[in-house]
Amino acid sequence: MGPLSARLLMQRGRPKSDRLGKIRSLDLSGLKLLSEHLDPKLLSRLKQLQELDLSNNQLETLPANLGLSHLRVLRCANNQLGDVTALCQFPQLEELSLEGNPFLTVSDNLKVSFLLPKLRKVNGKDASSTCSQVENLNRELTSRVTAHWEKFKAALSPEEAEKAQADFVRSAVRDVRYGPESLSEFTQWRVRMISEELVASGGIQVREADIPERPPKATAAREPRAKPAALKRPDDTPLSLSPNKRVCTSSSSAHVEGSDGSQPTLEPLHFLQCHSKNNSPRDLETQLWACAFEPAWEEGQAGATSQTVATCGGEAVCVIDCQTGIVLHKYKAPGEEFFSVAWTALTVVTQAGHKKRWSVLAAAGLRGLVRLLHVQAGFCCGVIRAHKKAIATLCFSPTHETHLFTASYDKRIILWDLGVPNHDYEFQASQLLTLDTTSIPLRLCPVASCPDTYLLAGCEGGCCCWDVRLDQPQKRRVCEVEFVFSEGAEAAGRRVDGLAFVNEDVVASKGNSLGTICLWSWSQTWVGRGKQSTLAVVVLARLQWSPTKLAYFSLSTCPAGEGIVLCGDEEGNVWVYDVRHILTQPSPLPAAPQAPTQILKWPQPWALGQMVTKTMVNTVMANPTFTYLTALTDSNIVAIWKRQ
């Protein structure tokens, strides 16, 4: 499609007219328009235009001077927009659609709300909640920039004050911080604006009236419907909850047992019900099964993590900012029940040849499908029909960003290459390997010291290992080694439902014996393999855990120098083990299991503002720096704790 013409505008405009100035609605969707095709001189003749559809084109930016001052509805879905600041030229805009623009982020959503004071709907949803969030952020940032200005001026002599104004703006952008890291683009953008306004006004405090005013409006409804999970564990006890859907309890510390006082304090920060069926606060049946912290993909931050966590349960996947408790994104698939989530990051090339790097979240569950979610843009950009039965778990290769392992109830583990998405952000996944199991695989774990060579899996029948080297000719393989955790006839064939590396050598596993978590050495075990198909693990320590016979409580670790092992239980407790002394100086195996360093007790009902009498913690995970801890329950509660 070339530049627009007056004839085309009159053909696609409504009402039909031979004068551009009488057109009120214009449909320019699906014309493969580029940004340079939008001629401001031509479009500015549409003096009465109120509705414009630019969906399904190839726009990377909007020209800043289109002259459409009466525009009330703008549709820009399915383009390649990377910036929203040009929208400020439409002060009367009430409805906006930006879905399917993969390079827009949650910060851009906040910018839209700030720039368009009359906006009522964004992507078909009420915009009032975002507006309230922006107003709160703006108020706090204004206060902090003003305080920074006073401190900055106090350090200057009168002669330096005038020439130091530009330095103040740079200083404010660098030093003024507020809110979660995921919103840093927005907060720094506003800090710069506020600082420049403050300097231009001669240091007069920026008024709160500078925040765009909006007429009063009813509070937006919360996210609707979430599918109840199929119960995977028997004998669940019904709970009773008040209508409160979200309670912050930063003033009440967790009840801790087994701490010697030297351990860091973990305080409950947020309790969320963001997976509820029909958005009901009385939904206590949706089980939440897995969570994963988004890694930090920036160069020089290998092993780092953000404070953003993805959770799954029922038909919903939520992406949550741990500090604020804000649900940044929510994806729903009716009829699905999600069991597992995993992150990766891909580099894509736009049609204009620009390279972009964005996070992809894989989610899978009951229907055997893997859904690839572009989190920043908030849409599903690919579906892989991976298995004919449910997918129990999945994980990405730590060395190949497009390689994904899926483990299914069909007793197969498949290694996929997702490939790099094309210009339309479509994936063409291909199978690389199929690994056969003799029982259902429950947990996947690439061997930390050689992730391209071996894969461990905790299964219903035990712990197994496969050779996953891609330079080998066989594309379908059987288990190479089964690990045995104790001697005797009953040693083999015991469920392993928890599996994770604590460091490059030490593995934590759970389920092979009641009431304990086993720490064992991969290298010491593997060195004695020879040609054996069954191998006894070299146990370094056993950790005391709940004596429950219930299964599927997933354990996790904090490998990045923390040496922490975590696991929930049937009473709502979180068991915390500091095993650094075992990693640094392995001692002879003690006769009795090591007690936990801490046991975090589920807060009392009064602390939650809810009548919670009993809950099970299915999954618990902390980020590698052990700053935030997320626990998921069988009663539809996401609990977030912060280390003090």
XYZ file of C-alpha atoms in Angstrom:
644
model
C 0.000 0.000 0.000
C 1.327 3.439 -0.969
C 0.478 6.879 0.435
C -3.169 7.597 1.168
C -5.280 9.552 -1.282
C -8.378 11.712 -0.844
C -10.278 9.319 -3.112
C -9.486 6.334 -0.866
C -10.555 8.255 2.237
C -13.895 9.137 0.674
C -14.410 5.516 -0.437
C -13.795 4.136 3.073
C -15.341 6.983 5.049
C -18.826 7.298 6.538
C -21.141 8.953 5.863
C -20.510 8.850 2.139
C -19.471 12.286 0.949
C -17.437 14.042 -1.725
C -15.952 16.294 0.959
C -13.411 15.048 3.488
C -14.595 17.567 6.031
C -17.939 15.755 6.421
C -16.564 12.278 7.159
C -17.140 11.169 10.765
C -15.949 7.530 10.634
C -13.019 6.138 8.636
C -11.896 2.509 8.234
C -8.247 2.155 7.127
C -7.721 -1.321 8.600
C -5.869 -4.120 6.802
C -4.179 -1.919 4.197
C -0.562 -2.759 5.215
C -0.009 0.908 5.985
C 3.408 2.083 7.191
C 3.846 5.094 9.447
C 5.054 7.245 6.548
C 1.820 6.566 4.670
C -0.154 8.641 7.181
C 0.035 12.076 5.562
C -0.778 14.747 8.191
C -1.610 17.325 5.506
C -4.260 15.021 4.023
C -5.668 13.636 7.287
C -5.937 17.085 8.873
C -8.700 17.844 6.332
C -10.949 15.384 8.214
C -12.232 18.156 10.478
C -15.251 16.217 11.791
C -13.646 12.768 12.144
C -14.654 11.058 15.385
C -13.804 7.395 14.731
C -10.652 6.027 13.046
C -9.705 2.373 12.514
C -5.999 1.732 11.792
C -6.004 -1.920 12.912
C -4.069 -4.705 11.175
C -1.433 -2.523 9.554
C 2.343 -2.157 10.010
C 2.531 1.124 11.937
C 5.541 1.620 14.220
C 4.652 5.196 15.211
C 1.838 7.694 14.774
C 2.712 11.095 13.240
C 2.558 13.802 15.881
C 0.496 16.345 13.936
C -2.497 14.591 12.394
C -4.842 17.412 13.352
C -7.749 15.146 14.385
C -8.818 17.176 17.405
C -12.381 15.748 17.522
C -11.344 12.063 17.469
C -13.179 10.016 20.100
C -12.551 6.404 19.027
C -9.176 5.091 17.772
C -8.396 1.476 16.889
C -4.729 0.585 16.399
C -4.783 -3.140 17.208
C -2.306 -5.548 15.567
C 0.394 -3.097 14.536
C 4.017 -2.684 15.657
C 3.683 0.455 17.745
C 6.503 0.996 20.186
C 5.537 4.383 21.647
C 2.258 5.985 22.727
C 3.254 9.595 23.446
C 1.842 10.799 20.099
C -1.646 9.975 21.400
C -1.617 13.224 23.410
C -2.758 14.993 20.213
C -6.205 13.407 20.684
C -7.452 15.099 23.896
C -11.090 14.083 23.275
C -10.326 10.365 22.863
C -12.720 8.122 24.832
C -12.061 4.639 23.418
C -8.718 3.155 22.383
C -7.649 -0.271 21.117
C -3.953 -1.240 21.210
C -4.166 -5.044 21.424
C -1.647 -7.048 19.423
C 1.169 -4.463 19.538
C 3.913 -6.697 20.958
C 6.354 -3.920 21.853
C 4.020 -1.952 24.118
C 4.445 -2.584 27.837
C 2.495 -2.028 31.039
C 4.288 1.341 31.332
C 2.771 2.352 28.004
C -0.676 1.503 29.386
C -0.053 3.954 32.228
C 1.222 6.609 29.822
C -1.988 6.269 27.801
C -4.077 6.844 30.915
C -2.047 9.924 31.844
C -2.056 11.460 28.355
C -5.771 10.988 27.615
C -7.868 12.506 30.421
C -11.232 11.583 28.855
C -10.380 7.949 28.126
C -13.121 5.510 29.209
C -12.178 2.199 27.579
C -8.870 0.599 26.619
C -8.967 -2.652 24.650
C -12.659 -2.939 25.427
C -12.178 -2.717 29.215
C -13.003 0.026 31.676
C -10.010 2.339 32.185
C -10.907 3.764 35.605
C -8.744 1.396 37.674
C -5.649 2.240 35.617
C -6.525 5.913 35.965
C -6.588 5.598 39.757
C -3.217 3.840 39.729
C -1.716 6.602 37.576
C -3.077 9.326 39.854
C -1.581 7.648 42.919
C 1.785 7.183 41.211
C 1.758 10.759 39.938
C 0.956 12.167 43.368
C 3.773 10.231 45.042
C 6.293 11.047 42.289
C 5.430 14.752 42.482
C 6.036 14.706 46.222
C 9.354 12.881 45.852
C 10.646 15.119 43.035
C 9.738 18.235 45.051
C 11.594 16.875 48.083
C 14.570 16.060 45.857
C 14.496 19.655 44.510
C 14.658 21.122 48.018
C 17.560 18.857 48.928
C 19.309 19.642 45.640
C 18.966 23.430 46.092
C 20.240 23.286 49.651
C 23.546 21.884 48.446
C 24.128 24.745 45.939
C 25.398 28.270 46.319
C 23.241 31.097 44.821
C 25.701 31.460 41.924
C 25.416 27.771 41.050
C 21.622 27.489 41.283
C 20.719 28.843 37.839
C 23.219 26.854 35.804
C 22.510 23.687 37.771
C 18.887 23.355 36.631
C 19.727 20.891 33.862
C 21.791 18.915 36.374
C 18.737 18.708 38.624
C 16.637 17.030 35.922
C 19.341 14.428 35.336
C 19.763 13.938 39.074
C 16.022 13.455 39.628
C 15.704 10.904 36.821
C 18.654 9.013 38.262
C 17.766 9.124 41.964
C 13.984 9.397 42.371
C 12.514 5.906 42.535
C 9.051 4.653 43.365
C 6.954 1.615 42.531
C 7.868 -1.732 40.975
C 10.700 -2.199 38.498
C 8.162 -3.231 35.858
C 6.821 0.357 35.894
C 10.230 2.065 35.881
C 9.867 3.256 32.294
C 6.681 5.118 33.218
C 7.970 6.492 36.530
C 11.208 7.808 34.999
C 9.209 9.368 32.157
C 6.998 11.188 34.669
C 9.938 12.153 36.898
C 11.578 13.866 33.916
C 8.362 15.723 33.072
C 7.758 16.798 36.679
C 11.380 17.918 37.076
C 11.289 19.982 33.903
C 7.989 21.602 35.002
C 9.493 22.384 38.398
C 12.567 23.988 36.864
C 10.482 25.957 34.345
C 8.275 27.319 37.134
C 11.276 28.585 39.026
C 10.994 25.936 41.720
C 7.321 26.398 42.535
C 5.896 23.056 43.636
C 4.033 21.194 40.917
C 0.369 21.164 41.881
C -1.657 17.990 42.120
C -4.126 19.754 39.852
C -1.649 19.061 37.047
C -2.904 15.477 37.132
C -5.524 15.100 34.393
C -8.973 15.391 35.963
C -11.651 12.817 35.325
C -15.333 12.867 36.195
C -16.418 10.499 38.991
C -17.077 6.970 37.784
C -18.011 3.702 39.398
C -15.104 1.463 40.317
C -14.208 -0.941 37.555
C -15.292 -4.524 38.003
C -12.561 -6.980 38.746
C -11.456 -9.546 36.222
C -14.242 -12.000 35.463
C -14.446 -15.763 35.528
C -11.764 -18.295 36.334
C -12.243 -22.011 35.712
C -12.147 -24.249 38.824
C -9.345 -26.768 38.807
C -9.911 -30.492 38.671
C -8.836 -31.700 42.094
C -5.608 -33.672 42.021
C -5.528 -34.403 45.743
C -8.236 -36.066 47.873
C -9.775 -35.086 51.201
C -9.735 -31.314 50.707
C -11.411 -29.500 53.583
C -13.866 -26.689 52.673
C -12.824 -23.253 53.867
C -14.775 -20.075 54.555
C -13.735 -16.713 53.159
C -15.177 -13.257 53.595
C -15.873 -11.140 50.473
C -12.415 -9.532 50.661
C -10.497 -10.493 47.538
C -7.150 -8.952 48.358
C -5.607 -8.168 51.709
C -2.209 -6.609 52.386
C -0.729 -7.431 55.777
C 2.641 -5.735 55.811
C 2.292 -4.903 59.490
C 2.110 -8.493 60.678
C 5.165 -10.720 60.598
C 4.943 -14.360 59.677
C 4.772 -16.782 62.565
C 8.117 -18.568 62.505
C 9.206 -21.758 64.170
C 12.737 -23.073 64.371
C 14.458 -19.730 63.790
C 17.456 -18.919 65.944
C 16.960 -15.175 65.479
C 19.824 -14.815 63.012
C 17.658 -15.711 60.041
C 16.078 -12.956 57.925
C 12.474 -12.114 58.769
C 9.851 -12.903 56.151
C 6.768 -10.732 56.337
C 3.488 -11.354 54.505
C 2.969 -8.657 51.888
C -0.097 -9.612 49.820
C -2.793 -12.279 49.670
C -4.553 -12.412 46.307
C -7.505 -14.247 44.790
C -6.827 -13.539 41.129
C -7.771 -16.966 39.715
C -11.348 -17.087 41.023
C -14.208 -18.707 39.154
C -16.631 -15.968 38.064
C -14.429 -13.562 40.027
C -16.112 -14.849 43.185
C -14.447 -14.306 46.585
C -16.161 -17.509 47.721
C -14.270 -19.624 45.172
C -12.116 -21.880 47.353
C -11.871 -24.781 44.926
C -9.561 -23.434 42.245
C -6.225 -25.075 42.961
C -3.086 -23.123 42.074
C -0.251 -25.349 40.886
C 2.830 -23.523 39.654
C 4.633 -20.196 39.611
C 7.828 -18.840 38.060
C 9.710 -15.584 38.546
C 10.561 -13.693 35.384
C 14.358 -13.652 34.995
C 16.221 -10.413 34.294
C 17.433 -10.710 30.725
C 19.690 -7.649 30.647
C 23.359 -8.185 29.893
C 25.505 -8.621 32.954
C 22.566 -9.813 35.060
C 22.746 -13.553 34.480
C 20.902 -15.361 37.223
C 19.182 -12.182 38.362
C 15.439 -11.903 38.573
C 12.725 -9.332 38.516
C 10.013 -8.990 41.153
C 7.464 -10.204 38.593
C 6.011 -13.670 39.105
C 3.699 -15.733 36.891
C 1.127 -17.976 38.588
C -1.253 -20.546 37.124
C -4.385 -22.332 38.251
C -7.827 -22.982 36.820
C -8.206 -21.442 33.371
C -6.068 -18.399 34.198
C -2.429 -17.373 34.109
C -1.622 -14.217 36.079
C 1.497 -12.045 36.054
C 1.903 -10.237 39.375
C 4.208 -7.530 40.668
C 5.298 -8.820 44.082
C 6.025 -5.422 45.620
C 2.671 -3.802 44.849
C 0.469 -6.884 44.521
C -0.812 -5.553 41.192
C -1.929 -8.150 38.647
C -0.099 -6.757 35.615
C -1.590 -9.199 33.118
C -4.175 -11.961 33.135
C -4.656 -14.543 30.388
C -7.609 -16.928 30.338
C -8.329 -19.998 28.220
C -11.883 -21.275 28.754
C -11.964 -25.029 29.313
C -8.277 -25.209 30.238
C -6.727 -25.947 33.603
C -3.138 -24.748 33.784
C -0.587 -26.869 35.667
C 2.762 -25.289 34.716
C 4.447 -22.064 33.542
C 8.010 -21.257 32.376
C 9.807 -18.148 31.070
C 12.205 -17.491 28.212
C 13.301 -14.440 26.183
C 13.506 -14.211 22.389
C 15.019 -11.746 19.944
C 12.675 -10.910 17.067
C 13.193 -8.741 14.002
C 10.408 -6.366 12.997
C 9.355 -5.808 9.408
C 11.393 -2.618 9.488
C 14.492 -4.648 10.402
C 14.698 -3.576 14.043
C 15.718 -6.142 16.670
C 13.539 -6.405 19.761
C 13.931 -8.638 22.799
C 10.845 -9.677 24.689
C 9.819 -12.148 27.362
C 7.697 -15.157 26.460
C 5.756 -17.141 29.042
C 4.866 -20.756 28.219
C 1.797 -22.169 29.973
C 0.360 -25.682 29.731
C -2.052 -28.021 31.428
C -5.093 -30.249 31.080
C -5.654 -29.984 27.315
C -2.115 -30.934 26.279
C -1.527 -27.557 24.614
C 1.399 -25.193 25.176
C 0.355 -21.556 24.926
C 3.088 -19.010 24.273
C 2.153 -15.693 25.841
C 3.681 -12.347 24.908
C 3.382 -10.904 28.384
C 4.163 -7.250 27.705
C 1.614 -7.013 24.920
C -0.856 -9.264 26.707
C -1.788 -11.775 24.015
C -1.194 -15.406 23.028
C 1.206 -15.497 20.087
C 1.317 -19.264 19.549
C -0.223 -22.616 20.499
C 1.602 -25.960 20.236
C -0.484 -29.140 20.187
C 2.165 -30.919 22.198
C 0.450 -33.992 23.677
C -2.847 -35.877 23.511
C -3.035 -35.979 27.310
C -2.494 -33.361 30.003
C 0.901 -31.703 30.413
C 2.117 -32.049 34.002
C 5.123 -29.728 33.747
C 7.400 -27.898 31.333
C 10.746 -26.100 31.423
C 13.039 -24.213 29.055
C 16.629 -25.208 28.422
C 18.973 -22.921 30.403
C 21.347 -22.717 27.400
C 19.007 -22.585 24.363
C 16.281 -19.965 24.658
C 14.001 -21.626 22.067
C 14.274 -25.202 23.436
C 11.317 -26.303 25.576
C 10.755 -29.621 27.402
C 7.145 -30.748 27.947
C 6.222 -33.704 30.185
C 2.806 -35.336 29.834
C 0.451 -37.864 31.348
C 0.950 -39.818 28.088
C 4.304 -40.883 29.660
C 6.376 -38.912 27.183
C 8.769 -36.002 27.494
C 9.228 -34.029 24.262
C 11.953 -31.501 23.483
C 10.693 -28.760 21.172
C 12.474 -26.045 19.237
C 10.064 -23.115 19.162
C 12.137 -21.279 16.569
C 12.139 -17.496 16.247
C 8.707 -16.001 15.526
C 8.131 -14.439 12.120
C 7.017 -10.859 11.393
C 3.466 -11.771 12.424
C 4.817 -13.197 15.710
C 3.866 -16.735 14.747
C 5.911 -19.731 15.920
C 6.778 -22.788 13.848
C 7.680 -25.320 16.532
C 9.443 -28.581 15.670
C 10.139 -31.754 17.684
C 13.776 -32.499 18.433
C 13.524 -35.493 20.809
C 10.947 -37.817 22.358
C 11.831 -39.397 25.702
C 9.736 -42.368 26.831
C 8.969 -42.891 30.519
C 7.527 -45.901 32.331
C 5.376 -43.699 34.580
C 3.949 -40.170 34.542
C 6.689 -37.501 34.682
C 5.976 -34.879 37.345
C 9.078 -32.632 37.511
C 11.792 -31.788 34.960
C 15.296 -30.654 35.782
C 18.202 -30.262 33.301
C 21.418 -31.305 35.041
C 22.979 -28.028 36.194
C 26.579 -28.866 35.265
C 25.715 -30.301 31.818
C 22.194 -29.175 30.782
C 22.770 -30.002 27.094
C 23.720 -33.589 27.965
C 21.386 -34.937 30.638
C 17.835 -34.342 31.840
C 16.477 -35.520 35.206
C 12.788 -36.180 35.770
C 10.886 -36.938 38.926
C 8.145 -39.428 38.013
C 5.355 -41.401 39.642
C 7.695 -44.401 39.556
C 10.931 -42.746 40.670
C 13.736 -40.486 39.428
C 15.101 -41.096 35.924
C 17.755 -39.648 33.627
C 17.961 -39.300 29.832
C 20.755 -38.438 27.420
C 19.469 -35.361 25.540
C 22.465 -34.643 23.309
C 21.201 -33.559 19.906
C 24.248 -34.875 18.030
C 23.145 -38.465 18.707
C 21.209 -40.245 15.926
C 18.277 -41.622 17.961
C 15.419 -39.154 18.180
C 13.349 -41.387 20.452
C 15.000 -42.585 23.642
C 14.263 -44.547 26.778
C 15.361 -43.824 30.320
C 19.108 -44.351 30.614
C 19.406 -44.566 34.412
C 16.930 -44.885 37.290
C 18.112 -43.577 40.647
C 17.546 -45.474 43.893
C 17.364 -43.595 47.199
C 17.610 -46.447 49.711
C 18.509 -50.101 49.829
C 16.009 -52.951 49.786
C 13.356 -54.412 47.543
C 11.077 -51.373 47.895
C 13.791 -48.895 47.021
C 12.849 -48.524 43.361
C 9.498 -47.387 42.076
C 8.766 -44.641 44.623
C 7.215 -41.378 43.479
C 9.510 -38.337 43.194
C 7.301 -35.233 43.079
C 9.942 -32.649 44.027
C 13.229 -32.124 42.190
C 15.633 -29.172 41.916
C 19.366 -28.421 41.876
C 20.641 -26.483 44.889
C 23.937 -25.738 43.122
C 25.735 -27.267 40.129
C 26.155 -30.594 41.911
C 23.686 -31.033 44.784
C 20.136 -32.172 44.009
C 17.132 -31.829 46.318
C 14.410 -34.443 45.804
C 11.208 -35.293 47.639
C 8.675 -38.106 47.646
C 10.925 -41.133 47.680
C 10.491 -41.496 51.465
C 7.894 -40.108 53.843
C 8.735 -37.102 55.972
C 12.097 -36.226 54.410
C 13.718 -34.285 51.597
C 16.904 -35.855 50.247
C 20.056 -33.925 49.271
C 22.347 -35.954 47.033
C 25.418 -35.420 44.873
C 25.035 -35.725 41.091
C 28.789 -36.006 40.440
C 29.499 -38.564 43.155
C 26.502 -40.614 42.078
C 27.271 -40.464 38.343
C 30.948 -41.360 38.709
C 29.976 -44.833 39.920
C 27.581 -45.546 37.079
C 29.565 -47.800 34.771
C 26.978 -49.614 32.646
C 24.346 -49.878 35.362
C 20.748 -48.956 34.568
C 19.907 -48.582 38.272
C 22.103 -46.382 40.413
C 22.060 -45.678 44.158
C 22.391 -41.982 44.896
C 25.144 -40.663 47.160
C 23.131 -38.972 49.907
C 24.695 -35.905 51.543
C 21.895 -35.100 53.973
C 18.229 -35.659 54.718
C 15.948 -32.790 55.685
C 13.025 -33.237 58.033
C 9.673 -32.489 56.366
C 5.969 -33.159 56.960
C 5.048 -36.857 57.494
C 1.984 -36.458 55.239
C 1.062 -39.173 52.736
C -0.401 -36.588 50.356
C 1.585 -35.923 47.182
C 2.409 -33.186 44.665
C 3.832 -30.567 47.023
C 6.523 -29.076 44.817
C 9.864 -28.018 46.291
C 12.129 -25.265 44.966
C 15.591 -23.830 45.599
C 17.470 -20.512 45.522
C 20.720 -21.537 43.844
C 22.334 -18.112 43.339
C 24.571 -18.156 46.401
C 21.678 -18.514 48.833
C 21.626 -22.288 49.398
C 17.933 -22.279 50.314
C 15.455 -25.172 49.918
C 11.701 -24.455 50.185
C 8.612 -26.661 50.372
C 4.969 -26.253 51.385
C 2.806 -28.809 53.190
C -0.759 -29.908 53.907
C -1.129 -27.557 56.910
C -0.353 -24.368 55.013
C 3.231 -24.160 56.293
C 6.326 -23.181 54.306
C 9.422 -25.161 55.315
C 12.678 -23.198 54.848
C 16.105 -24.891 54.936
C 19.453 -23.111 54.826
C 21.838 -25.813 53.536
C 24.923 -23.709 52.808
C 26.940 -25.568 55.422
C 26.212 -28.835 53.607
C 27.264 -27.336 50.265
C 30.544 -25.923 51.553
C 31.619 -28.635 53.978
C 29.780 -31.923 53.411
C 29.940 -33.941 56.593
C 29.184 -37.624 57.225
C 25.482 -38.375 56.849
C 23.841 -37.779 60.257
C 21.538 -40.413 61.685
C 18.588 -38.034 62.065
C 17.212 -35.705 59.376
C 18.180 -32.051 59.684
C 15.428 -29.856 61.109
C 14.211 -26.887 59.045
C 15.830 -23.518 59.613
C 12.384 -21.909 59.728
C 8.760 -22.930 59.354
C 6.542 -20.098 58.159
C 3.084 -20.615 59.591
C 0.032 -19.615 57.590
C -1.182 -16.281 59.077
C -4.077 -16.430 61.494
C -7.550 -15.625 60.144
C -7.567 -12.194 61.777
C -4.320 -11.311 59.957
C -5.880 -12.110 56.592
C -9.213 -10.524 57.342
C -10.665 -13.865 56.278
C -12.003 -16.993 57.946
C -9.253 -19.272 56.664
C -9.010 -22.295 58.918
C -6.968 -24.671 56.792
C -5.137 -24.596 53.490
C -2.447 -26.560 51.654
C 0.579 -24.912 50.071
C 0.951 -26.705 46.737
C 3.936 -24.722 45.503
C 6.381 -22.276 47.015
C 9.082 -20.394 45.128
C 11.454 -17.526 45.846
C 13.485 -15.435 43.450
C 17.237 -16.289 43.341
C 18.126 -13.442 45.712
C 15.477 -14.646 48.182
C 13.853 -11.201 48.306
C 10.312 -12.343 47.517
C 8.616 -15.646 48.242
C 5.389 -16.753 46.563
C 3.196 -19.564 47.902
C 0.242 -21.052 45.986
C -2.536 -22.906 47.760
C -5.272 -25.407 47.036
C -7.808 -22.794 48.208
C -7.215 -20.232 45.451
C -4.874 -17.912 47.356
C -1.576 -16.452 46.121
C 0.501 -15.433 49.144
C 3.494 -13.118 48.675
C 6.125 -12.654 51.385
C 9.098 -10.295 51.483
C 12.416 -10.706 53.255
C 13.136 -7.813 55.579
